[in-house]
PDB file of C-alpha atoms in Angstrom:
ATOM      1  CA  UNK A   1      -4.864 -17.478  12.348  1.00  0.00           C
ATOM      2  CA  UNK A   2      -6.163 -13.978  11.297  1.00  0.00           C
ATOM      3  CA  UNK A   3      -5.458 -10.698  13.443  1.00  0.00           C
ATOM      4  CA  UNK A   4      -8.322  -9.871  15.546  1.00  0.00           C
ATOM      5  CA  UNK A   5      -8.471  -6.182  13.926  1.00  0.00           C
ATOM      6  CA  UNK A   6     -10.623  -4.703  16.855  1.00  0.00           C
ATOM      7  CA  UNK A   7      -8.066  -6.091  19.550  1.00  0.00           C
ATOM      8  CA  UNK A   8      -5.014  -4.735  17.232  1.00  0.00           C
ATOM      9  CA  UNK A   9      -6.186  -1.413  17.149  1.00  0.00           C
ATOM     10  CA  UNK A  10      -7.040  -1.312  21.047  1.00  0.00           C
ATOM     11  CA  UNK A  11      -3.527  -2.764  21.742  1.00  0.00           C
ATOM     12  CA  UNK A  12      -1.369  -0.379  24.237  1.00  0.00           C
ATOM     13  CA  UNK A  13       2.534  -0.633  23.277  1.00  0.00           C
ATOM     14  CA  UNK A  14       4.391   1.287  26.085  1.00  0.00           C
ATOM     15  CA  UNK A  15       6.631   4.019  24.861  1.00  0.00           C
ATOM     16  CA  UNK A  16      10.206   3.461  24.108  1.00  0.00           C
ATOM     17  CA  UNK A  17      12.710   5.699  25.232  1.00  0.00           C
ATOM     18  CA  UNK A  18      16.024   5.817  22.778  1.00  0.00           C
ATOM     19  CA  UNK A  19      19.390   7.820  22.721  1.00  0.00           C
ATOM     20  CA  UNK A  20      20.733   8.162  19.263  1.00  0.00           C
ATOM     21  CA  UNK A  21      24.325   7.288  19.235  1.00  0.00           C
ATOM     22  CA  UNK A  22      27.414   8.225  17.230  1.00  0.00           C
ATOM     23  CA  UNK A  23      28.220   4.896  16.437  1.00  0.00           C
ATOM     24  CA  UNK A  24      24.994   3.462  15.658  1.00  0.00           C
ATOM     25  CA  UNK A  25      24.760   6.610  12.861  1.00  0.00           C
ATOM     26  CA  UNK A  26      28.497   5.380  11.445  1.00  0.00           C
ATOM     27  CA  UNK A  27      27.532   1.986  11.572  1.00  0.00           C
ATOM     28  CA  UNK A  28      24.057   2.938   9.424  1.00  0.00           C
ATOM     29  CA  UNK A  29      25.712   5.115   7.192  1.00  0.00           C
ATOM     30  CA  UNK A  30      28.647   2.809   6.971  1.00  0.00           C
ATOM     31  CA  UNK A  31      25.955  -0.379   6.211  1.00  0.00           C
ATOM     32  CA  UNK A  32      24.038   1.948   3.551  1.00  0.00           C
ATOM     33  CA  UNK A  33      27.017   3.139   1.729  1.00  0.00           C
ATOM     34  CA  UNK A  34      26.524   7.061   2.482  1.00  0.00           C
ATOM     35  CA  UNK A  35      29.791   8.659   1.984  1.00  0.00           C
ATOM     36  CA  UNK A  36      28.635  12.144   3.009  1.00  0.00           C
ATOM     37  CA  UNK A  37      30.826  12.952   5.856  1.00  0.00           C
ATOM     38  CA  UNK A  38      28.662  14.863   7.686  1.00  0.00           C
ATOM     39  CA  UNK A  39      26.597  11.389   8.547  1.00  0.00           C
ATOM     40  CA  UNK A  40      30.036  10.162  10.591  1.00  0.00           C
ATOM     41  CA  UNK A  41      32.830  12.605  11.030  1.00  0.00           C
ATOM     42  CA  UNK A  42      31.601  14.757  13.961  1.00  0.00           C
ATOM     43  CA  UNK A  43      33.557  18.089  12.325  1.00  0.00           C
ATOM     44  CA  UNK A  44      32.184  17.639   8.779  1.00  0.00           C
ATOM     45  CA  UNK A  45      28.805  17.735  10.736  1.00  0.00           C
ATOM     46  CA  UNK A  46      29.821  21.058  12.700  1.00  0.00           C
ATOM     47  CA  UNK A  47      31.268  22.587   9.714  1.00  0.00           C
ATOM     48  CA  UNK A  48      28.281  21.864   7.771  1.00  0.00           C
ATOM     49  CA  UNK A  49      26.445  23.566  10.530  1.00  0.00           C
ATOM     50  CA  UNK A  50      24.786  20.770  12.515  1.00  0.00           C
ATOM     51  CA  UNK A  51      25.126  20.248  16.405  1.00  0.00           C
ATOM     52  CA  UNK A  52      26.328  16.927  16.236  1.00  0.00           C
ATOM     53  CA  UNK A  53      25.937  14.063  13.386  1.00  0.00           C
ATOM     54  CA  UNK A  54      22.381  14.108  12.109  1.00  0.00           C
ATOM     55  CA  UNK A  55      20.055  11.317  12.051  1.00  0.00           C
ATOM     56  CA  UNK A  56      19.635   9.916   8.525  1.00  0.00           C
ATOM     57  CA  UNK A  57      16.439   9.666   7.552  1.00  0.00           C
ATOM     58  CA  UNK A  58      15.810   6.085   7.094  1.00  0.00           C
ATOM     59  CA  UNK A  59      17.389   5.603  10.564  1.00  0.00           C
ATOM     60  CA  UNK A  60      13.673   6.818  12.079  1.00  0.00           C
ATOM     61  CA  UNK A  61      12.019   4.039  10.408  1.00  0.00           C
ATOM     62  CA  UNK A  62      12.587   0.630  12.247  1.00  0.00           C
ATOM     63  CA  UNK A  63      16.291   0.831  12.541  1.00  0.00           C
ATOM     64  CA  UNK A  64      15.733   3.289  15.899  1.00  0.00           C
ATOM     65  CA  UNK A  65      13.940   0.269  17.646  1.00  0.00           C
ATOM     66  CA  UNK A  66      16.756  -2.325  17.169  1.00  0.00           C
ATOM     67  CA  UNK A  67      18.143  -1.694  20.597  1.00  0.00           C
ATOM     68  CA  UNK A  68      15.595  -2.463  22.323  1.00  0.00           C
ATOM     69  CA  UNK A  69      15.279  -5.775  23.278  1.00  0.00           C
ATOM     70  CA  UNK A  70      11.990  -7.321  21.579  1.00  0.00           C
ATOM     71  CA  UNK A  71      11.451  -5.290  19.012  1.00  0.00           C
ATOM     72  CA  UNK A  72       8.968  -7.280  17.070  1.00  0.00           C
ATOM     73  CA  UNK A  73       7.410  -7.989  20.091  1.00  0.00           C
ATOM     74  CA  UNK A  74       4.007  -5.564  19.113  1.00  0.00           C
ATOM     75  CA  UNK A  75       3.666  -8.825  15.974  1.00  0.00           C
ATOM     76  CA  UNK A  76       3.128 -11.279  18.862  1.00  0.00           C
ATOM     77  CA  UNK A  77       1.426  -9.098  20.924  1.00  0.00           C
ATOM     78  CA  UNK A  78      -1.733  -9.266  18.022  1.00  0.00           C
ATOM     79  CA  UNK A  79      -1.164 -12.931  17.330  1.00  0.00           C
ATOM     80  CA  UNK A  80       1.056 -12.723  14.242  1.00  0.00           C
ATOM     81  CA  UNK A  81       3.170 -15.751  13.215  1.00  0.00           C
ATOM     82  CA  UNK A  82       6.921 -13.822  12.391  1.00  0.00           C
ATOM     83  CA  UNK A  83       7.732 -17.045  10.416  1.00  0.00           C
ATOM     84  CA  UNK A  84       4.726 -16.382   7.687  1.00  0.00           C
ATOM     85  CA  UNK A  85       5.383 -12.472   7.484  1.00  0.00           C
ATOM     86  CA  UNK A  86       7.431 -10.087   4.812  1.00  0.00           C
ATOM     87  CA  UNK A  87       7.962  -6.685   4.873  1.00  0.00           C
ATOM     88  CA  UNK A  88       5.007  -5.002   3.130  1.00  0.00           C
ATOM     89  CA  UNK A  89       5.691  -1.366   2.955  1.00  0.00           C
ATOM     90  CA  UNK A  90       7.514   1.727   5.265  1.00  0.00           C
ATOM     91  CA  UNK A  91       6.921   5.322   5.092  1.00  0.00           C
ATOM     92  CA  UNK A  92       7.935   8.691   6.903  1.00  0.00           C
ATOM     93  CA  UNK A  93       6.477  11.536   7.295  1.00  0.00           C
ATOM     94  CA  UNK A  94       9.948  14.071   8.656  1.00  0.00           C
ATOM     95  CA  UNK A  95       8.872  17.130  10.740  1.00  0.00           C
ATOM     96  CA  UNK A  96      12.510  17.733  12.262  1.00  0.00           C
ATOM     97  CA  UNK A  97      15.808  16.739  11.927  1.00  0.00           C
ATOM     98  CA  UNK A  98      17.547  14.368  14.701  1.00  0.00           C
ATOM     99  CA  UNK A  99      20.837  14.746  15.927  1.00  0.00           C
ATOM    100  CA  UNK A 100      23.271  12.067  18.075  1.00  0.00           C
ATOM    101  CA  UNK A 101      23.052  12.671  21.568  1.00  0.00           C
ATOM    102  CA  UNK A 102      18.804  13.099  21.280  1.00  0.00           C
ATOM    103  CA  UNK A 103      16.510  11.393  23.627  1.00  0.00           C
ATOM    104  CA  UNK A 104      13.697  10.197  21.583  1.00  0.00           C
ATOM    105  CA  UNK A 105      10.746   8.431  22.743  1.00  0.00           C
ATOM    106  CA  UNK A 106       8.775   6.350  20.342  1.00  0.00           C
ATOM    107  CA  UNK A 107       4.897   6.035  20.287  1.00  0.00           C
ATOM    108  CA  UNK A 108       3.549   3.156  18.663  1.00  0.00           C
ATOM    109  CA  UNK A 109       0.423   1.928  17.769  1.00  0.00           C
ATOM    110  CA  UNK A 110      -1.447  -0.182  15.162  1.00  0.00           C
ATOM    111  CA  UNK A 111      -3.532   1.891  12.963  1.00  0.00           C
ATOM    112  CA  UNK A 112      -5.094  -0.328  10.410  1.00  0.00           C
ATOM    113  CA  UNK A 113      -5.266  -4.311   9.749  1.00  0.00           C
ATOM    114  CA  UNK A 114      -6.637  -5.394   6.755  1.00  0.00           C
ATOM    115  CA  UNK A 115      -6.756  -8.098   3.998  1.00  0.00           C
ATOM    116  CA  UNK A 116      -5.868  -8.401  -0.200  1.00  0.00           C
ATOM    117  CA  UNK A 117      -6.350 -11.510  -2.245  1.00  0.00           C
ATOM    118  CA  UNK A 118      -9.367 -13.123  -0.958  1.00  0.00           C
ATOM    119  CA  UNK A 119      -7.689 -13.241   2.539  1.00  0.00           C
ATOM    120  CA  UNK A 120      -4.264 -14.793   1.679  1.00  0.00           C
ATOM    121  CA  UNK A 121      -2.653 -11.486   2.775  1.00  0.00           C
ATOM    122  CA  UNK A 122      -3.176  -9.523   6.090  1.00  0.00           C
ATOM    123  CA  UNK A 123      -1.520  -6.812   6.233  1.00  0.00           C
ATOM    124  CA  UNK A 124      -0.994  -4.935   9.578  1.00  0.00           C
ATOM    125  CA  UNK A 125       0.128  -1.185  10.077  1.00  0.00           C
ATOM    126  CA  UNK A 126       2.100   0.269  12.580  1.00  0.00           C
ATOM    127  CA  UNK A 127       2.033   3.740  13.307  1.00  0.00           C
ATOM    128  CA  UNK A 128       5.166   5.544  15.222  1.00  0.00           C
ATOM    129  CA  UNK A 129       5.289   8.774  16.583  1.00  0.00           C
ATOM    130  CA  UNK A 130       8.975   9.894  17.023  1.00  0.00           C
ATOM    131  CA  UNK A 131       8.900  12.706  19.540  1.00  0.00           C
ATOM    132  CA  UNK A 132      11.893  14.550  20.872  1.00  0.00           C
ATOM    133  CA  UNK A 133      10.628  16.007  24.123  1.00  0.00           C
ATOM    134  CA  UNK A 134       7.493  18.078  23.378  1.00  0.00           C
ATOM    135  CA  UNK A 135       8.444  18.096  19.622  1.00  0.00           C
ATOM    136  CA  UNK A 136       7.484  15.821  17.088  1.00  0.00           C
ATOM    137  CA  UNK A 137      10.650  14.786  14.779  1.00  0.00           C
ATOM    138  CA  UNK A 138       8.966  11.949  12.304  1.00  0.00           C
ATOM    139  CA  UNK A 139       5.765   9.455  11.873  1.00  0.00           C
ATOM    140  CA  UNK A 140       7.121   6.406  10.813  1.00  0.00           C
ATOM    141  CA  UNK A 141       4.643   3.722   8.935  1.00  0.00           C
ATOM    142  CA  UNK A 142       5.141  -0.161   8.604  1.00  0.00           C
ATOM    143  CA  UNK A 143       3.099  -2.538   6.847  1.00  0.00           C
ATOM    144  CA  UNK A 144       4.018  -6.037   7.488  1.00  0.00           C
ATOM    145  CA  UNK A 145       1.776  -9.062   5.398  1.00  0.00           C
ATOM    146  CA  UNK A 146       1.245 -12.034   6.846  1.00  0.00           C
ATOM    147  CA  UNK A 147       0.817 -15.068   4.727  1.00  0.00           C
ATOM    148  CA  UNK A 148      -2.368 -17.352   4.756  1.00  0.00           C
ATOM    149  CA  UNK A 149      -2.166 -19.932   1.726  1.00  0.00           C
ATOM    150  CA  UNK A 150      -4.934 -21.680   3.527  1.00  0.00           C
ATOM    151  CA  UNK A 151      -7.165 -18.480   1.834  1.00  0.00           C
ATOM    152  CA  UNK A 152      -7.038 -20.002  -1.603  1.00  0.00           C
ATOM    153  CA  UNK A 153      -7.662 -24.060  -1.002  1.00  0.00           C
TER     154      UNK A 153
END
């Protein structure tokens, strides 16, 4: 079943509140091999002049919505089949640096659905806004294809 693109892009995800935690940034940098101190010894961060340990960048992509508890619940919510998807693309666009300890709310939305291959790809985009307080920190893009062999019989 294709996405209905014009009910995708209406779609209304409810924001996501999410405190970044010390040991959700060691476990990250620990699972992505960063050795940089200053990504999980609190005083390495201070003496490299940070507040507290700073948010890798990667982190803002989907790794920040892992706590929460459906997080590919927005796939569903458009009519997408998880068990014929892959990961199509992610990108970031960073307009702050993150810190543990901040409050961030995400705001997500699907910006564009659209097809490649005669139809035996679909590929939907999420847009998130990563906003701490009043202050934007990151836009986070993910593509996600869903597979349709039935396009090419």
């Amino acid at each position: 079943m294709y996405i209905n693109r014009e009910q995708a892009l209406e779609l209304k995800l409810a924001p996501i509140n999410v405190e970044v935690e010390r040991g959700r940034l060691r476990l990250f940098a620990k699972a992505n091999g960063e050795t940089n101190p200053v990504y999980s010894d609190v005083e390495a961060a201070r003496a490299a002049g940070y507040p507290d340990l700073p948010v890798p960048p990667s982190f803002l992509g989907n790794a920040v919505e892992l706590d929460i508890p459906d997080p590919l619940s927005w796939m569903s919510a458009i009519g997408i089949d998880t068990s014929s998807t892959l990961h199509g693309e992610q990108s970031m666009v960073y307009h702050a640096m993150a810190f543990a300890g901040d409050n961030l709310t995400l705001h997500r939305r699907i910006v564009d659905v659209y097809t490649k291959k005669g139809g035996a790809l679909e590929f939907a985009v999420k847009k998130t806004d990563i906003m701490r307080g009043d202050t934007l920190v990151a836009e986070s893009y993910c593509s996600i294809a869903v597979l349709h062999p039935e396009a090419n019989k």
